[in-house]
Every structure is written in C-alpha cells, then in structure tokens.
Amino acid sequence: MKILILGGTGEARQLAHKLHICGHEVITSLAGRTQGPILPEGSVRIGPFGGVAGLVAYLHAEAIERLVDATHPYAGQMSANAVAAAMQAGTPLVRYMRPQWTPLPGQDWIHVASAQEAAAFLPSGAKVLLSTGHDGLELYRTRHDCRFLLRVIEAPNEVLPPNMQMIQSRPPFHLDGEIALMRDHGITHLVSKNSGGSQTEAKLVAAQRLGVQVIMIARPDYAPTLEVGSVDAVLEALGMSAR
Ligand code: NAP
C-alpha cells in the first residue's frame, strides 16, 4: 500500500519504520523547518504542499492510498489541511495524536489558551523558561519587566532583546538536568505547550520539585477524523497488525 505520513515527530519516524518493514511504500513529508532533520525510513519529501489544494494535488499525483497525520499536536494548520484534503481527494485519513500530559497530584498548572494569554499572565519580575519553540516570541519580547531563558533546537533569525537569553538543545531532557537548569537560572515560571510524550516531560516534574509555576498553553482545536493515540493503533486503523 502507498502511504503518505505527515511527519516531523519521533512517532512519525517509528511509524515509517514499522510500515517500511511490513513492505509498504512509505513517503514521509517534512515541513523543512529544521536543518539536518533526523530522516525516517522510506522516501522523504520536504517543504510545504501549498495549502489544501496542493495536498490534494499531491495525493492524486502520487496515487496515495492512505494518509496519516503524525504531525506534532501543535501543528494545527497542517492537521486541518489534512482533514480537508483527505475529504476532497477521497483518501482515508488516520490522525495520530500524542496523549496529553495531565497534572500529577500536587502539580498546579495555570491553563491558558494561547501564547498571548501566557505572556499576559506573567507577573512583573518573573524569570521564565520558555520551552515553546519560536511560537509567540514577539509577544514575550514586549515584557521588558521579565527575564527569559529561551530553549530552542534552532536559533530564531531575529536578534533577541537583552532580557532574553537563548540555549540551544535537543530532547530528550532528563530530570537532573532540568532541575539544574531551572535552579541555575533562578527560574520562577515555565511556559510550556502540552506536547505530551516522555522526551520533554521531565521539566514538569522539575518545576513541581522547585516550586516553579507552570503555565500550560492549550492544544489547538481539531476537526473530527479517525484519531488514535499510539503508533500501533495507527497500524490497526490502517488494517495492519503491529510487529
Ligand atoms: P503548522 O503551523 O500546522 O503548518 C504550517 C504550514 O507548514 C502548513 O500549512 C504546511 O504548509 C506546512 N507544513 C507543516 N507541516 C508539514 C509537513 N509535515 N509536511 C509538509 N508541509 C508541512 O505546522 P508547524 O507547527 O509549523 O510544524 C511544522 C512541522 O514541525 C510539522 O511537521 C510538525 O510535526 C513539526 N513540529 C512542530 C512542533 C510545534 O510545536 N508546532 C514541534 C515539533 C515538531 P502548506 O499549507 O503550504 O502545505
């Protein structure tokens, strides 16, 4: 079967691997934002499709039989395009959605709907670990009364203001390192997306241990489609057994 995976996540790579060893023809699509991405097995195409129409055209041109949306939970535009394009092209779609983190007993998160709300919530004088990538940087940089430690995989193109320090690192992150990072920088607030998964979860435990206030930005809304919460469940939804 010829399958297009909308990727950019570790789970998309796992899925490509499993489908590849089952003998399927797999193409993974990457947005092209990351320099030197870790490449999955099978074929890879890189770059935007050009909206819903571009994705529909690609599905037809490549005679794609199944579409899997395994993008990051905050890649809301791509996921919306996938639903619309799958409907127009008549291609069956399965969405893999990584389960959300939920606060453990004793964890007290502030839930906000957007980066805008997160930036507005921060009290004057806060020392903030920003673990939300490049999203909303223009909003945080207006908060001259706070200090920011921006943790990113790729440096943003823009020059950062003096109250914003950047560190570049790639997950997984472990508890000892997260505690040391927050302690060394005197962090009082952590702004996070609810990405789910184990690779970046340690920051939440570290924040709880150190009394750092977590500000959790909600996931985007998704149009309904067949949605599953594990890689093996994607295989089942595609009518294949997990190996
Ligand atoms: P987005 O806001 O939902 O997408 C914006 C546009 O980028 C889409 O409309 C599409 O352009 C293009 N695009 C996104 N994902 C693509 C893919 N897999 N293949 C081809 N084109 C893609 O997406 P995003 O949040 O910027 O994420 C971009 C990529 O980074 C995704 O692959 C995602 O899985 C990965 N990622 C995102 C996050 C995050 O926090 N958002 C974290 C880790 C990894 P056209 O409409 O022109 O086709």
mmCIF file of C-alpha atoms and ligand atoms in Angstrom:
data_model
loop_
_atom_site.group_PDB
_atom_site.id
_atom_site.type_symbol
_atom_site.label_atom_id
_atom_site.label_comp_id
_atom_site.label_asym_id
_atom_site.label_seq_id
_atom_site.Cartn_x
_atom_site.Cartn_y
_atom_site.Cartn_z
ATOM 1 C CA MET A 1 0.000 0.000 0.000
ATOM 2 C CA LYS A 2 1.247 3.545 -0.719
ATOM 3 C CA ILE A 3 1.066 5.685 2.412
ATOM 4 C CA LEU A 4 1.850 9.358 2.984
ATOM 5 C CA ILE A 5 2.852 10.263 6.547
ATOM 6 C CA LEU A 6 2.744 13.910 7.561
ATOM 7 C CA GLY A 7 5.714 13.853 9.898
ATOM 8 C CA GLY A 8 8.123 15.923 11.940
ATOM 9 C CA THR A 9 7.842 13.807 15.102
ATOM 10 C CA GLY A 10 9.559 10.765 16.592
ATOM 11 C CA GLU A 11 6.337 8.792 16.307
ATOM 12 C CA ALA A 12 6.135 9.548 12.575
ATOM 13 C CA ARG A 13 9.601 8.003 12.238
ATOM 14 C CA GLN A 14 8.563 4.942 14.260
ATOM 15 C CA LEU A 15 5.530 4.546 12.055
ATOM 16 C CA ALA A 16 7.576 4.873 8.855
ATOM 17 C CA HIS A 17 9.916 2.188 10.174
ATOM 18 C CA LYS A 18 7.083 -0.217 11.019
ATOM 19 C CA LEU A 19 5.266 0.317 7.733
ATOM 20 C CA HIS A 20 8.521 0.007 5.785
ATOM 21 C CA ILE A 21 9.432 -3.358 7.333
ATOM 22 C CA CYS A 22 5.890 -4.564 6.601
ATOM 23 C CA GLY A 23 6.668 -3.935 2.930
ATOM 24 C CA HIS A 24 4.557 -0.823 2.351
ATOM 25 C CA GLU A 25 5.625 2.097 0.208
ATOM 26 C CA VAL A 26 6.017 4.967 2.660
ATOM 27 C CA ILE A 27 6.598 8.648 1.945
ATOM 28 C CA THR A 28 7.148 10.955 4.909
ATOM 29 C CA SER A 29 6.514 14.650 4.438
ATOM 30 C CA LEU A 30 8.508 17.222 6.426
ATOM 31 C CA ALA A 31 7.818 20.943 6.545
ATOM 32 C CA GLY A 32 11.507 21.770 6.075
ATOM 33 C CA ARG A 33 11.866 23.990 9.136
ATOM 34 C CA THR A 34 14.703 22.043 10.785
ATOM 35 C CA GLN A 35 18.253 21.996 9.412
ATOM 36 C CA GLY A 36 19.544 18.430 9.192
ATOM 37 C CA PRO A 37 16.389 16.648 10.396
ATOM 38 C CA ILE A 38 16.574 13.018 11.517
ATOM 39 C CA LEU A 39 15.273 11.202 8.461
ATOM 40 C CA PRO A 40 12.836 8.283 8.607
ATOM 41 C CA GLU A 41 13.000 5.088 6.593
ATOM 42 C CA GLY A 42 11.317 5.079 3.217
ATOM 43 C CA SER A 43 11.044 8.111 0.951
ATOM 44 C CA VAL A 44 11.020 11.682 2.197
ATOM 45 C CA ARG A 45 9.638 14.832 0.611
ATOM 46 C CA ILE A 46 10.427 18.206 2.153
ATOM 47 C CA GLY A 47 8.593 21.543 2.047
ATOM 48 C CA PRO A 48 5.031 22.858 2.151
ATOM 49 C CA PHE A 49 2.392 21.474 -0.217
ATOM 50 C CA GLY A 50 0.759 24.823 -0.913
ATOM 51 C CA GLY A 51 -2.349 24.542 1.244
ATOM 52 C CA VAL A 52 -5.249 22.124 0.881
ATOM 53 C CA ALA A 53 -5.245 22.336 -2.927
ATOM 54 C CA GLY A 54 -1.540 21.477 -3.042
ATOM 55 C CA LEU A 55 -2.003 18.483 -0.766
ATOM 56 C CA VAL A 56 -4.992 17.237 -2.787
ATOM 57 C CA ALA A 57 -2.910 17.515 -5.963
ATOM 58 C CA TYR A 58 -0.053 15.605 -4.315
ATOM 59 C CA LEU A 59 -2.371 12.825 -3.102
ATOM 60 C CA HIS A 60 -3.681 12.389 -6.655
ATOM 61 C CA ALA A 61 -0.309 12.733 -8.412
ATOM 62 C CA GLU A 62 1.366 10.165 -6.156
ATOM 63 C CA ALA A 63 -1.687 7.850 -6.059
ATOM 64 C CA ILE A 64 -1.579 7.857 -2.245
ATOM 65 C CA GLU A 65 -3.853 5.178 -0.793
ATOM 66 C CA ARG A 66 -3.727 6.165 2.893
ATOM 67 C CA LEU A 67 -2.855 9.440 4.627
ATOM 68 C CA VAL A 68 -1.522 9.508 8.191
ATOM 69 C CA ASP A 69 -1.274 12.766 10.099
ATOM 70 C CA ALA A 70 1.522 12.195 12.601
ATOM 71 C CA THR A 71 2.485 15.838 12.975
ATOM 72 C CA HIS A 72 3.121 17.482 16.331
ATOM 73 C CA PRO A 73 -0.008 18.223 18.414
ATOM 74 C CA TYR A 74 0.561 21.973 17.856
ATOM 75 C CA ALA A 75 0.860 21.713 14.065
ATOM 76 C CA GLY A 76 -2.804 22.695 13.837
ATOM 77 C CA GLN A 77 -2.765 24.161 10.331
ATOM 78 C CA MET A 78 -1.253 21.076 8.744
ATOM 79 C CA SER A 79 -3.741 18.852 10.570
ATOM 80 C CA ALA A 80 -6.684 20.987 9.424
ATOM 81 C CA ASN A 81 -5.374 20.818 5.846
ATOM 82 C CA ALA A 82 -5.060 17.039 6.134
ATOM 83 C CA VAL A 83 -8.742 16.650 7.061
ATOM 84 C CA ALA A 84 -9.925 18.916 4.227
ATOM 85 C CA ALA A 85 -7.596 17.388 1.623
ATOM 86 C CA ALA A 86 -8.391 13.793 2.583
ATOM 87 C CA MET A 87 -12.085 14.542 2.184
ATOM 88 C CA GLN A 88 -11.623 16.208 -1.202
ATOM 89 C CA ALA A 89 -9.287 13.529 -2.549
ATOM 90 C CA GLY A 90 -11.260 10.628 -1.057
ATOM 91 C CA THR A 91 -8.127 9.348 0.702
ATOM 92 C CA PRO A 92 -8.702 7.593 4.058
ATOM 93 C CA LEU A 93 -7.030 9.576 6.875
ATOM 94 C CA VAL A 94 -5.805 8.458 10.296
ATOM 95 C CA ARG A 95 -4.580 11.030 12.788
ATOM 96 C CA TYR A 96 -2.071 10.053 15.422
ATOM 97 C CA MET A 97 -2.450 12.350 18.414
ATOM 98 C CA ARG A 98 0.043 12.022 21.230
ATOM 99 C CA PRO A 99 -1.817 11.780 24.556
ATOM 100 C CA GLN A 100 -1.714 14.973 26.611
ATOM 101 C CA TRP A 101 0.137 15.380 29.877
ATOM 102 C CA THR A 102 -2.113 15.766 32.896
ATOM 103 C CA PRO A 103 -1.028 17.362 36.159
ATOM 104 C CA LEU A 104 0.136 14.855 38.768
ATOM 105 C CA PRO A 105 -1.213 15.206 42.301
ATOM 106 C CA GLY A 106 0.388 18.316 43.749
ATOM 107 C CA GLN A 107 1.052 19.876 40.358
ATOM 108 C CA ASP A 108 -0.826 23.120 39.956
ATOM 109 C CA TRP A 109 -0.727 24.398 36.364
ATOM 110 C CA ILE A 110 -2.153 27.629 35.046
ATOM 111 C CA HIS A 111 -4.017 26.750 31.833
ATOM 112 C CA VAL A 112 -4.070 29.372 29.085
ATOM 113 C CA ALA A 113 -5.464 29.292 25.557
ATOM 114 C CA SER A 114 -2.590 30.962 23.712
ATOM 115 C CA ALA A 115 0.910 32.407 23.846
ATOM 116 C CA GLN A 116 -0.773 35.801 24.115
ATOM 117 C CA GLU A 117 -2.502 34.772 27.343
ATOM 118 C CA ALA A 118 0.704 33.216 28.663
ATOM 119 C CA ALA A 119 2.659 36.423 28.033
ATOM 120 C CA ALA A 120 -0.070 38.489 29.695
ATOM 121 C CA PHE A 121 -0.217 36.219 32.742
ATOM 122 C CA LEU A 122 3.461 36.546 33.684
ATOM 123 C CA PRO A 123 3.935 38.694 36.791
ATOM 124 C CA SER A 124 6.448 41.512 36.698
ATOM 125 C CA GLY A 125 9.909 40.272 37.688
ATOM 126 C CA ALA A 126 9.277 36.665 36.580
ATOM 127 C CA LYS A 127 12.252 34.606 35.413
ATOM 128 C CA VAL A 128 10.765 32.444 32.716
ATOM 129 C CA LEU A 129 11.874 29.266 30.998
ATOM 130 C CA LEU A 130 10.266 29.402 27.550
ATOM 131 C CA SER A 131 10.030 25.882 26.146
ATOM 132 C CA THR A 132 7.576 26.682 23.371
ATOM 133 C CA GLY A 133 9.998 26.983 20.464
ATOM 134 C CA HIS A 134 9.716 30.100 18.333
ATOM 135 C CA ASP A 135 5.977 30.481 18.910
ATOM 136 C CA GLY A 136 4.904 33.815 20.389
ATOM 137 C CA LEU A 137 8.424 35.249 20.707
ATOM 138 C CA GLU A 138 7.137 38.621 19.508
ATOM 139 C CA LEU A 139 4.721 38.623 22.467
ATOM 140 C CA TYR A 140 7.218 37.711 25.168
ATOM 141 C CA ARG A 141 9.705 40.273 23.931
ATOM 142 C CA THR A 142 7.236 43.052 24.835
ATOM 143 C CA ARG A 143 7.558 42.016 28.511
ATOM 144 C CA HIS A 144 10.586 44.138 29.378
ATOM 145 C CA ASP A 145 9.799 43.594 33.070
ATOM 146 C CA CYS A 146 10.528 39.828 32.924
ATOM 147 C CA ARG A 147 13.643 37.785 32.118
ATOM 148 C CA PHE A 148 13.507 34.870 29.696
ATOM 149 C CA LEU A 149 15.548 31.763 29.093
ATOM 150 C CA LEU A 150 14.572 30.577 25.619
ATOM 151 C CA ARG A 151 15.266 26.914 24.927
ATOM 152 C CA VAL A 152 15.164 26.046 21.238
ATOM 153 C CA ILE A 153 16.513 23.452 18.823
ATOM 154 C CA GLU A 154 17.177 26.025 16.105
ATOM 155 C CA ALA A 155 18.106 29.649 16.809
ATOM 156 C CA PRO A 156 15.489 32.171 15.652
ATOM 157 C CA ASN A 157 16.547 34.528 12.851
ATOM 158 C CA GLU A 158 15.770 37.647 14.845
ATOM 159 C CA VAL A 159 18.123 39.384 17.287
ATOM 160 C CA LEU A 160 16.973 38.693 20.836
ATOM 161 C CA PRO A 161 16.442 41.506 23.361
ATOM 162 C CA PRO A 162 18.862 41.837 26.311
ATOM 163 C CA ASN A 163 16.377 40.255 28.743
ATOM 164 C CA MET A 164 16.173 37.083 26.615
ATOM 165 C CA GLN A 165 18.937 34.505 26.820
ATOM 166 C CA MET A 166 18.944 31.522 24.459
ATOM 167 C CA ILE A 167 20.134 27.960 24.882
ATOM 168 C CA GLN A 168 20.072 25.501 22.007
ATOM 169 C CA SER A 169 19.476 21.856 22.845
ATOM 170 C CA ARG A 170 17.545 18.900 21.534
ATOM 171 C CA PRO A 171 15.366 16.487 23.559
ATOM 172 C CA PRO A 172 15.312 14.111 25.366
ATOM 173 C CA PHE A 173 15.745 16.118 28.561
ATOM 174 C CA HIS A 174 16.255 14.386 31.911
ATOM 175 C CA LEU A 175 15.145 15.320 35.392
ATOM 176 C CA ASP A 176 18.577 16.090 36.881
ATOM 177 C CA GLY A 177 19.429 18.396 34.000
ATOM 178 C CA GLU A 178 16.061 20.135 34.131
ATOM 179 C CA ILE A 179 16.375 20.758 37.869
ATOM 180 C CA ALA A 180 19.926 22.096 37.440
ATOM 181 C CA LEU A 181 18.862 24.355 34.549
ATOM 182 C CA MET A 182 15.930 25.873 36.430
ATOM 183 C CA ARG A 183 17.906 26.236 39.646
ATOM 184 C CA ASP A 184 20.980 27.784 37.963
ATOM 185 C CA HIS A 185 18.847 30.378 36.198
ATOM 186 C CA GLY A 186 16.569 31.101 39.183
ATOM 187 C CA ILE A 187 13.509 30.199 37.098
ATOM 188 C CA THR A 188 10.148 31.142 38.657
ATOM 189 C CA HIS A 189 7.825 30.310 35.709
ATOM 190 C CA LEU A 190 7.806 27.673 32.980
ATOM 191 C CA VAL A 191 5.799 28.290 29.814
ATOM 192 C CA SER A 192 5.063 25.012 28.042
ATOM 193 C CA LYS A 193 2.906 23.504 25.334
ATOM 194 C CA ASN A 194 1.051 20.344 26.267
ATOM 195 C CA SER A 195 3.124 18.324 23.814
ATOM 196 C CA GLY A 196 2.768 15.012 25.666
ATOM 197 C CA GLY A 197 5.297 12.184 25.398
ATOM 198 C CA SER A 198 8.271 11.270 27.541
ATOM 199 C CA GLN A 199 11.029 13.237 25.803
ATOM 200 C CA THR A 200 10.294 16.609 27.408
ATOM 201 C CA GLU A 201 8.099 15.674 30.367
ATOM 202 C CA ALA A 202 10.891 15.963 32.984
ATOM 203 C CA LYS A 203 10.595 19.762 33.008
ATOM 204 C CA LEU A 204 7.156 19.436 34.622
ATOM 205 C CA VAL A 205 8.462 17.252 37.447
ATOM 206 C CA ALA A 206 11.442 19.587 37.890
ATOM 207 C CA ALA A 207 9.080 22.575 38.088
ATOM 208 C CA GLN A 208 6.992 20.846 40.746
ATOM 209 C CA ARG A 209 10.074 19.983 42.829
ATOM 210 C CA LEU A 210 11.379 23.559 42.684
ATOM 211 C CA GLY A 211 8.029 25.335 43.117
ATOM 212 C CA VAL A 212 8.206 26.798 39.597
ATOM 213 C CA GLN A 213 4.775 27.866 38.291
ATOM 214 C CA VAL A 214 3.824 26.006 35.111
ATOM 215 C CA ILE A 215 1.835 27.940 32.501
ATOM 216 C CA MET A 216 0.390 25.407 30.072
ATOM 217 C CA ILE A 217 -0.767 26.551 26.636
ATOM 218 C CA ALA A 218 -3.731 24.507 25.358
ATOM 219 C CA ARG A 219 -3.607 22.484 22.174
ATOM 220 C CA PRO A 220 -5.321 23.802 19.057
ATOM 221 C CA ASP A 221 -8.807 22.536 18.219
ATOM 222 C CA TYR A 222 -9.005 19.753 15.672
ATOM 223 C CA ALA A 223 -11.634 18.883 13.085
ATOM 224 C CA PRO A 224 -13.063 15.434 13.762
ATOM 225 C CA THR A 225 -11.474 12.487 11.968
ATOM 226 C CA LEU A 226 -10.383 8.974 12.886
ATOM 227 C CA GLU A 227 -7.894 9.612 15.694
ATOM 228 C CA VAL A 228 -5.724 7.208 17.687
ATOM 229 C CA GLY A 229 -3.192 7.631 20.489
ATOM 230 C CA SER A 230 -0.403 5.163 19.716
ATOM 231 C CA VAL A 231 1.726 4.101 16.771
ATOM 232 C CA ASP A 232 0.420 0.532 16.959
ATOM 233 C CA ALA A 233 -3.147 1.852 16.946
ATOM 234 C CA VAL A 234 -2.340 3.661 13.676
ATOM 235 C CA LEU A 235 -1.286 0.336 12.174
ATOM 236 C CA GLU A 236 -4.511 -1.256 13.370
ATOM 237 C CA ALA A 237 -6.551 1.617 11.951
ATOM 238 C CA LEU A 238 -4.770 1.060 8.622
ATOM 239 C CA GLY A 239 -5.792 -2.589 8.807
ATOM 240 C CA MET A 240 -2.289 -3.862 9.612
ATOM 241 C CA SER A 241 -1.083 -5.684 12.687
ATOM 242 C CA ALA A 242 1.748 -4.247 14.804
ATOM 243 C CA ARG A 243 5.133 -6.081 14.653
HETATM 244 P P1 NAP B 1 1.602 24.217 11.027
HETATM 245 O O1 NAP B 1 1.628 25.571 11.638
HETATM 246 O O2 NAP B 1 0.454 23.336 11.303
HETATM 247 O O3 NAP B 1 1.769 24.289 9.456
HETATM 248 C C1 NAP B 1 2.025 25.485 8.722
HETATM 249 C C2 NAP B 1 2.279 25.096 7.284
HETATM 250 O O4 NAP B 1 3.554 24.418 7.172
HETATM 251 C C3 NAP B 1 1.277 24.100 6.736
HETATM 252 O O5 NAP B 1 0.090 24.749 6.318
HETATM 253 C C4 NAP B 1 2.066 23.471 5.607
HETATM 254 O O6 NAP B 1 2.177 24.367 4.509
HETATM 255 C C5 NAP B 1 3.463 23.373 6.204
HETATM 256 N N1 NAP B 1 3.675 22.086 6.887
HETATM 257 C C6 NAP B 1 3.543 21.802 8.206
HETATM 258 N N2 NAP B 1 3.854 20.535 8.464
HETATM 259 C C7 NAP B 1 4.196 19.979 7.267
HETATM 260 C C8 NAP B 1 4.630 18.689 6.870
HETATM 261 N N3 NAP B 1 4.796 17.691 7.768
HETATM 262 N N4 NAP B 1 4.889 18.489 5.555
HETATM 263 C C9 NAP B 1 4.724 19.493 4.653
HETATM 264 N N5 NAP B 1 4.336 20.751 4.967
HETATM 265 C C10 NAP B 1 4.081 20.985 6.259
HETATM 266 O O7 NAP B 1 2.944 23.426 11.412
HETATM 267 P P2 NAP B 1 4.117 23.809 12.449
HETATM 268 O O8 NAP B 1 3.546 23.868 13.810
HETATM 269 O O9 NAP B 1 4.867 24.963 11.888
HETATM 270 O O10 NAP B 1 5.010 22.488 12.336
HETATM 271 C C11 NAP B 1 5.827 22.273 11.202
HETATM 272 C C12 NAP B 1 6.443 20.894 11.328
HETATM 273 O O11 NAP B 1 7.217 20.808 12.530
HETATM 274 C C13 NAP B 1 5.428 19.758 11.375
HETATM 275 O O12 NAP B 1 5.930 18.718 10.570
HETATM 276 C C14 NAP B 1 5.393 19.355 12.823
HETATM 277 O O13 NAP B 1 5.120 17.986 13.007
HETATM 278 C C15 NAP B 1 6.794 19.701 13.287
HETATM 279 N N6 NAP B 1 6.862 20.095 14.712
HETATM 280 C C16 NAP B 1 6.084 21.117 15.170
HETATM 281 C C17 NAP B 1 6.149 21.454 16.513
HETATM 282 C C18 NAP B 1 5.272 22.543 17.079
HETATM 283 O O14 NAP B 1 5.380 22.801 18.300
HETATM 284 N N7 NAP B 1 4.406 23.174 16.297
HETATM 285 C C19 NAP B 1 7.032 20.765 17.363
HETATM 286 C C20 NAP B 1 7.813 19.728 16.847
HETATM 287 C C21 NAP B 1 7.740 19.408 15.506
HETATM 288 P P3 NAP B 1 1.166 24.257 3.241
HETATM 289 O O15 NAP B 1 -0.189 24.644 3.789
HETATM 290 O O16 NAP B 1 1.702 25.215 2.261
HETATM 291 O O17 NAP B 1 1.194 22.836 2.768
#
